[in-house]
Coordinates of C-alpha atoms and ligand atoms in Angstrom, one line a residue:
M1 CA -139.1 52.9 13.6
A2 CA -139.7 49.2 13.6
V3 CA -143.1 47.6 13.9
K4 CA -144.6 47.8 17.4
E5 CA -147.1 45.5 19.0
I6 CA -149.9 47.5 20.6
K7 CA -151.8 44.5 22.0
K8 CA -151.8 40.8 20.9
D9 CA -152.3 40.7 17.1
I10 CA -152.6 44.5 16.8
Y11 CA -149.5 46.3 15.4
W12 CA -148.4 49.8 14.6
V13 CA -146.8 49.6 11.1
G14 CA -146.6 53.3 10.4
V15 CA -143.8 55.7 9.6
I16 CA -142.2 58.5 11.5
D17 CA -141.4 61.5 9.3
W18 CA -138.6 63.1 11.3
D19 CA -137.7 65.7 8.7
R20 CA -141.0 67.0 7.4
R21 CA -141.3 70.6 8.2
L22 CA -144.4 71.7 6.1
F23 CA -147.8 70.2 5.5
D24 CA -150.0 71.2 2.6
E25 CA -147.2 73.6 1.7
L26 CA -148.7 75.8 4.4
I27 CA -148.6 74.4 8.0
P28 CA -145.3 74.4 9.8
L29 CA -144.3 71.1 11.4
P30 CA -141.7 72.1 13.9
E31 CA -141.8 68.6 15.5
G32 CA -142.1 66.5 12.3
T33 CA -145.0 64.1 12.1
S34 CA -145.9 60.5 11.7
Y35 CA -148.3 58.5 9.5
N36 CA -149.8 55.8 11.7
S37 CA -150.9 52.7 10.0
Y38 CA -152.2 49.7 12.0
L39 CA -152.4 46.0 11.3
I40 CA -155.0 43.8 12.9
K41 CA -154.8 40.0 12.7
G42 CA -158.0 38.1 13.3
K43 CA -158.2 34.3 13.4
E44 CA -159.2 34.2 9.8
K45 CA -158.7 37.6 8.2
T46 CA -156.1 40.4 8.4
A47 CA -156.8 44.1 8.0
L48 CA -154.6 47.1 7.6
I49 CA -156.1 50.4 8.8
D50 CA -155.0 53.3 6.7
T51 CA -151.6 53.6 4.9
V52 CA -149.0 56.3 4.9
D53 CA -147.8 59.2 2.9
P54 CA -146.7 58.0 -0.6
T55 CA -143.1 59.4 0.0
K56 CA -142.8 56.8 2.8
E57 CA -144.5 53.8 1.3
D58 CA -141.4 51.7 1.2
V59 CA -141.2 51.8 5.0
L60 CA -144.7 50.6 5.3
L61 CA -143.9 47.7 2.9
D62 CA -140.8 46.8 5.0
N63 CA -143.0 46.8 8.1
L64 CA -145.5 44.4 6.5
D65 CA -142.5 42.2 5.4
D66 CA -141.2 42.2 8.9
L67 CA -144.5 40.8 10.1
E68 CA -144.5 38.3 7.2
I69 CA -147.9 39.5 6.0
E70 CA -148.4 37.4 2.9
Q71 CA -152.1 37.8 2.6
L72 CA -154.1 41.0 3.4
D73 CA -157.8 40.7 3.2
Y74 CA -158.9 44.2 4.0
L75 CA -157.5 47.7 3.7
V76 CA -159.7 50.0 5.8
V77 CA -159.6 53.6 4.6
N78 CA -160.8 56.1 7.1
H79 CA -159.9 59.1 5.1
A80 CA -158.9 59.8 1.5
E81 CA -156.2 62.5 2.1
Q82 CA -153.0 61.3 0.6
D83 CA -150.9 61.3 3.8
H84 CA -153.0 58.2 4.8
S85 CA -154.2 57.0 1.4
G86 CA -151.2 57.6 -0.7
A87 CA -149.8 54.0 -0.4
I88 CA -153.1 52.3 -1.3
P89 CA -152.1 51.7 -4.9
I90 CA -148.9 49.9 -4.1
I91 CA -150.7 47.9 -1.3
L92 CA -153.4 46.8 -3.8
E93 CA -150.8 45.9 -6.3
L94 CA -148.8 43.8 -3.9
Y95 CA -151.9 42.2 -2.2
P96 CA -154.2 41.5 -5.2
E97 CA -156.7 39.8 -2.9
A98 CA -157.1 42.8 -0.7
K99 CA -160.3 44.9 -0.7
V100 CA -160.5 48.5 0.3
V101 CA -163.2 49.0 3.0
T102 CA -164.6 52.5 3.2
N103 CA -167.7 54.5 2.9
E104 CA -169.4 55.7 -0.3
K105 CA -168.1 59.3 -0.2
C106 CA -164.5 58.1 0.4
K107 CA -164.9 55.5 -2.4
K108 CA -165.6 58.3 -4.8
M109 CA -162.6 60.3 -3.6
L110 CA -160.3 57.3 -3.9
I111 CA -161.4 56.7 -7.5
E112 CA -161.0 60.4 -8.3
H113 CA -157.7 61.1 -6.6
L114 CA -155.9 57.8 -6.6
L115 CA -157.5 56.1 -9.6
I116 CA -158.4 53.1 -7.5
K117 CA -160.6 50.6 -9.4
E118 CA -164.2 50.5 -8.2
D119 CA -164.2 46.7 -8.0
R120 CA -161.5 46.7 -5.4
I121 CA -163.7 48.7 -3.0
L122 CA -166.3 47.5 -0.5
T123 CA -168.5 50.2 1.0
V124 CA -169.9 50.3 4.5
N125 CA -172.5 52.3 6.3
D126 CA -172.3 54.1 9.6
G127 CA -172.3 51.5 12.4
D128 CA -171.6 48.5 10.2
T129 CA -169.2 45.9 11.5
L130 CA -166.7 43.6 9.8
S131 CA -165.5 40.4 11.5
L132 CA -161.9 39.2 11.1
E133 CA -162.9 36.3 13.5
G134 CA -162.0 37.2 17.1
K135 CA -161.5 40.8 16.1
T136 CA -164.5 43.0 15.0
L137 CA -164.2 46.3 13.3
Q138 CA -167.0 48.8 13.7
F139 CA -167.2 51.9 11.4
I140 CA -168.3 55.2 12.8
F141 CA -168.9 58.0 10.4
A142 CA -167.4 61.3 11.5
P143 CA -167.7 63.7 8.6
W144 CA -165.6 66.9 8.6
V145 CA -162.8 65.7 10.8
H146 CA -161.2 66.6 8.5
W147 CA -162.8 66.0 5.1
P148 CA -166.5 65.1 4.5
E149 CA -165.8 61.4 4.1
T150 CA -163.8 60.8 7.3
M151 CA -164.8 57.8 9.4
L152 CA -163.3 56.2 12.6
T153 CA -162.8 52.5 13.2
Y154 CA -163.5 50.9 16.5
L155 CA -162.1 47.5 17.5
T156 CA -164.8 46.2 19.7
E157 CA -163.0 43.4 21.5
D158 CA -160.0 45.5 22.5
K159 CA -162.0 48.8 22.8
I160 CA -159.5 50.7 20.6
L161 CA -160.6 53.7 18.6
F162 CA -158.6 54.3 15.4
S163 CA -159.5 57.9 15.2
C164 CA -157.8 58.9 11.9
D165 CA -156.9 62.6 11.9
L166 CA -159.2 63.3 14.9
F167 CA -157.1 63.6 18.2
G168 CA -153.9 63.6 16.2
A169 CA -150.7 65.5 16.6
H170 CA -148.0 66.4 14.2
L171 CA -145.2 64.9 16.3
A172 CA -142.3 62.7 15.5
D173 CA -141.4 60.8 18.7
S174 CA -139.8 57.4 19.2
N175 CA -142.2 56.7 22.0
L176 CA -145.4 55.3 20.4
W177 CA -147.4 55.8 23.5
V178 CA -148.1 59.1 25.1
D179 CA -145.5 59.3 27.9
D180 CA -145.8 63.0 28.7
E181 CA -149.3 64.4 28.6
S182 CA -148.0 68.0 29.0
K183 CA -145.9 67.6 25.8
I184 CA -148.5 66.0 23.6
Y185 CA -151.1 68.5 24.9
L186 CA -149.3 71.4 23.1
S187 CA -148.7 69.3 19.9
A188 CA -152.3 68.2 19.8
K189 CA -153.6 71.7 20.5
R190 CA -151.5 73.1 17.6
Y191 CA -152.9 70.3 15.4
Y192 CA -156.4 71.0 16.5
A193 CA -156.0 74.7 15.8
E194 CA -154.5 74.2 12.3
I195 CA -156.7 71.4 11.1
M196 CA -159.8 70.7 13.3
M197 CA -160.8 74.2 14.5
P198 CA -163.0 75.0 11.5
F199 CA -165.1 72.0 12.3
R200 CA -165.6 72.8 16.0
N201 CA -169.4 72.4 15.9
N202 CA -169.2 69.0 14.1
I203 CA -166.6 67.8 16.6
Q204 CA -168.8 68.7 19.5
K205 CA -171.4 66.3 18.0
H206 CA -168.9 63.6 17.3
L207 CA -167.6 63.8 20.9
E208 CA -171.2 63.3 22.2
K209 CA -171.6 60.3 19.9
L210 CA -168.3 58.8 21.2
R211 CA -169.6 58.9 24.8
E212 CA -171.7 55.8 23.8
L213 CA -168.5 53.8 23.3
E214 CA -166.2 52.3 26.0
I215 CA -162.8 53.4 24.7
K216 CA -159.6 52.1 26.3
I217 CA -157.1 53.3 23.8
I218 CA -157.2 56.1 21.1
A219 CA -154.9 55.4 18.2
P220 CA -154.9 58.4 15.8
S221 CA -153.3 58.7 12.4
H222 CA -150.7 61.2 13.5
G223 CA -148.6 61.4 16.7
Q224 CA -148.7 59.1 19.7
I225 CA -151.3 56.6 21.0
Y226 CA -153.3 57.6 24.0
P227 CA -153.5 55.0 26.8
R228 CA -155.7 57.3 28.8
P229 CA -158.3 58.5 26.3
E230 CA -160.0 60.8 28.8
F231 CA -157.0 63.1 28.6
I232 CA -157.4 64.0 24.9
L233 CA -161.2 63.7 25.0
S234 CA -161.4 66.3 27.8
A235 CA -158.9 68.6 26.0
Y236 CA -161.1 68.4 22.9
R237 CA -164.2 69.1 24.9
E238 CA -162.5 72.3 26.3
W239 CA -161.2 73.5 22.9
T240 CA -164.5 72.9 21.1
S241 CA -166.6 74.4 23.9
D242 CA -168.2 77.8 23.4
Q243 CA -166.3 79.2 26.4
V244 CA -163.6 81.8 25.6
K245 CA -160.7 83.0 27.8
N246 CA -159.7 86.4 28.9
E247 CA -157.2 86.6 26.2
V248 CA -156.4 89.0 23.3
V249 CA -154.4 88.0 20.2
I250 CA -152.7 90.7 18.2
P251 CA -151.2 89.7 14.9
Y252 CA -149.2 92.6 13.5
I253 CA -146.7 93.9 11.0
S254 CA -144.8 97.1 11.4
M255 CA -142.6 98.5 8.7
H256 CA -141.3 101.7 10.2
G257 CA -142.3 101.4 13.9
S258 CA -145.6 103.1 14.1
V259 CA -147.7 100.0 14.3
K260 CA -145.3 98.4 16.7
E261 CA -145.7 101.4 19.0
M262 CA -149.5 101.1 18.8
V263 CA -149.4 97.4 19.6
Y264 CA -147.1 98.2 22.5
I265 CA -149.4 100.8 24.0
L266 CA -152.5 98.6 23.6
T267 CA -150.7 95.5 25.0
E268 CA -149.4 97.3 28.1
E269 CA -152.8 98.7 28.9
L270 CA -154.5 95.4 28.6
I271 CA -151.9 93.5 30.6
K272 CA -152.1 96.2 33.3
N273 CA -155.8 95.3 33.6
G274 CA -155.3 91.6 34.0
I275 CA -155.8 90.5 30.4
T276 CA -153.5 87.9 28.8
V277 CA -152.2 89.3 25.5
Q278 CA -150.3 87.5 22.8
P279 CA -148.9 89.8 20.1
F280 CA -147.5 88.0 17.1
N281 CA -145.1 89.8 14.8
L282 CA -146.0 88.1 11.5
A283 CA -142.6 88.9 10.0
Q284 CA -141.2 86.3 12.4
T285 CA -143.9 84.2 13.8
D286 CA -144.9 80.6 13.0
I287 CA -148.6 80.7 11.9
G288 CA -149.2 77.6 13.9
E289 CA -148.5 79.6 17.1
L290 CA -151.0 82.2 16.0
A291 CA -153.6 79.5 15.2
M292 CA -153.0 78.0 18.7
A293 CA -153.6 81.3 20.4
L294 CA -156.9 81.7 18.5
V295 CA -158.3 78.4 20.1
D296 CA -159.2 80.1 23.3
A297 CA -159.0 83.9 22.8
A298 CA -162.0 86.2 23.2
T299 CA -160.6 89.0 21.1
I300 CA -158.4 89.6 18.1
V301 CA -156.9 93.0 17.3
I302 CA -155.4 93.1 13.8
A303 CA -152.6 95.6 13.5
S304 CA -151.4 96.6 10.0
P305 CA -149.5 99.3 8.2
T306 CA -150.8 100.5 4.8
V307 CA -148.9 99.2 1.7
L308 CA -149.8 101.3 -1.3
T309 CA -153.5 101.5 -0.8
G310 CA -154.3 98.5 1.4
A311 CA -153.3 96.1 4.2
H312 CA -149.9 94.6 4.4
P313 CA -149.8 91.3 2.4
Q314 CA -148.7 89.3 5.4
I315 CA -151.6 90.7 7.4
V316 CA -153.9 89.7 4.5
S317 CA -152.5 86.2 4.6
A318 CA -152.9 85.9 8.4
V319 CA -156.4 87.3 8.4
Y320 CA -157.4 85.0 5.6
L321 CA -156.2 82.1 7.6
A322 CA -157.8 83.3 10.9
N323 CA -161.1 83.7 9.0
A324 CA -160.8 80.2 7.5
L325 CA -160.1 78.6 10.8
R326 CA -163.3 80.1 12.3
P327 CA -162.1 80.5 15.9
K328 CA -164.7 81.1 18.6
L329 CA -163.7 84.8 19.0
R330 CA -166.3 87.2 20.3
Y331 CA -164.7 90.6 19.5
A332 CA -162.4 92.0 16.9
S333 CA -160.8 95.3 16.1
V334 CA -158.3 96.8 13.7
I335 CA -155.5 99.2 14.5
G336 CA -152.9 100.6 12.1
S337 CA -151.2 103.5 10.4
Y338 CA -151.1 105.0 6.9
G339 CA -148.9 107.5 5.1
W340 CA -151.2 109.2 2.6
G341 CA -154.5 107.3 2.7
G342 CA -155.9 104.0 1.5
K343 CA -158.4 101.5 2.6
M344 CA -156.5 99.1 4.9
L345 CA -159.4 99.0 7.4
Q346 CA -162.0 98.2 4.7
D347 CA -159.7 95.5 3.3
I348 CA -159.4 93.8 6.7
T349 CA -163.0 94.0 7.9
A350 CA -164.2 92.6 4.5
M351 CA -162.0 89.5 5.1
I352 CA -163.4 88.4 8.5
N353 CA -167.0 87.5 7.5
N354 CA -166.7 84.0 9.0
L355 CA -166.0 85.4 12.4
K356 CA -169.1 85.9 14.5
V357 CA -167.6 88.9 16.3
E358 CA -168.6 92.3 17.4
I359 CA -166.3 94.9 15.9
L360 CA -164.8 97.2 18.5
S361 CA -163.7 100.8 17.7
P362 CA -160.8 100.7 15.2
V363 CA -157.9 103.0 15.6
I364 CA -156.4 104.1 12.3
I365 CA -153.8 106.9 12.4
K366 CA -151.6 108.9 10.1
G367 CA -147.9 108.3 10.6
Y368 CA -146.4 107.7 14.1
P369 CA -148.8 107.8 17.1
K370 CA -149.4 111.2 18.7
E371 CA -151.1 112.2 22.0
E372 CA -154.6 111.9 20.7
D373 CA -153.8 108.5 19.1
Y374 CA -152.5 107.2 22.5
D375 CA -155.9 108.3 23.9
S376 CA -157.7 106.4 21.2
L377 CA -155.7 103.2 21.9
I378 CA -156.5 103.5 25.7
R379 CA -160.2 103.9 24.8
L380 CA -160.0 100.7 22.7
A381 CA -158.3 98.9 25.6
N382 CA -161.0 100.1 28.0
E383 CA -163.7 98.8 25.6
I384 CA -162.0 95.4 25.5
I385 CA -161.6 95.4 29.3
E386 CA -165.3 96.1 29.7
K387 CA -166.4 93.4 27.2
H388 CA -164.1 90.8 28.9
K389 CA -165.8 91.4 32.3
N390 CA -168.8 89.5 30.9
L391 CA -167.1 86.5 29.2
Ligands
LIG1 FE1 -153.7 63.5 8.1 FE2 -156.5 64.9 6.7 O1 -154.9 63.9 6.7

């Protein structure tokens, strides 16, 4: 996509990655993504805010050529992760006068990960400003959204917040501006779930700090630009709040039908009692969908068969992820089946130590569910129903 002017002397010079389908060799990107880089021309100085993934650096360079940028004074680096920092070396090579502007923590990472020379880097502190003459950049430290060095950049005259990963969405879209809030809501929620959710408490504090700024536009590093910042700010306030919803998430694997039947019985009973249930067959599901469901849910029920002596490896993988994402769940339980023994229940409960949950009665059965097993599942459903009355 060609360069786009956001406002006078402020340009989007990023790259849309239509084909990327996996991030960190882990996170599915069903809608592709973008790496947003922004160019700001002051009366005297010019600054580039973040770069792009190194696989797409040629497109960024073409964009700078299109704008006939012959001199670049500053390269503001909000975050050291390579999808934004990966083109720094080529930019510094082509613009030998340019200085990287970042914080001390990020500086160390750039030196470690990208071998950037220390004398090319200027460091700033939280709240510092940098004048381009007529355009002033203010740096706002926002650690842990998503790495410890992350900062945001605020353009004071135009009241634009360049928010880096925060408020982003993995979405390839030819419209630079959010044109359909219901569409971006889902993409942004998926992104929050996969990337930001572990830092929920930090984000709550950053959202409070941002209330001090008048923000007219939010321009993140992935996805579209928000012309109505309150839309994404209020979504983030909801997702990061301590409030949970009357929802149960059931990630499961079933090898011979026993666990599937258990999930079916539990799901039916919960739905009958007004609870929203999202079962995820992990043999088929996209883990991003599971992560999204965990943003609001009050309860997770993990449902596994027994493989050799323990939990099914796909359950182990999903539970590891759920534990790492630290959703605001309040309750958890485990259901499942075994053939001749094992410690599937112990395996799973040992893996959810990050979750601040009350464990509800597990239902572990031998073989296919029988009458007494159905009763146990109904008892578990009733326990969940009672707990959810007081959310
Ligand atoms: Fe989009 Fe944390 O990098």
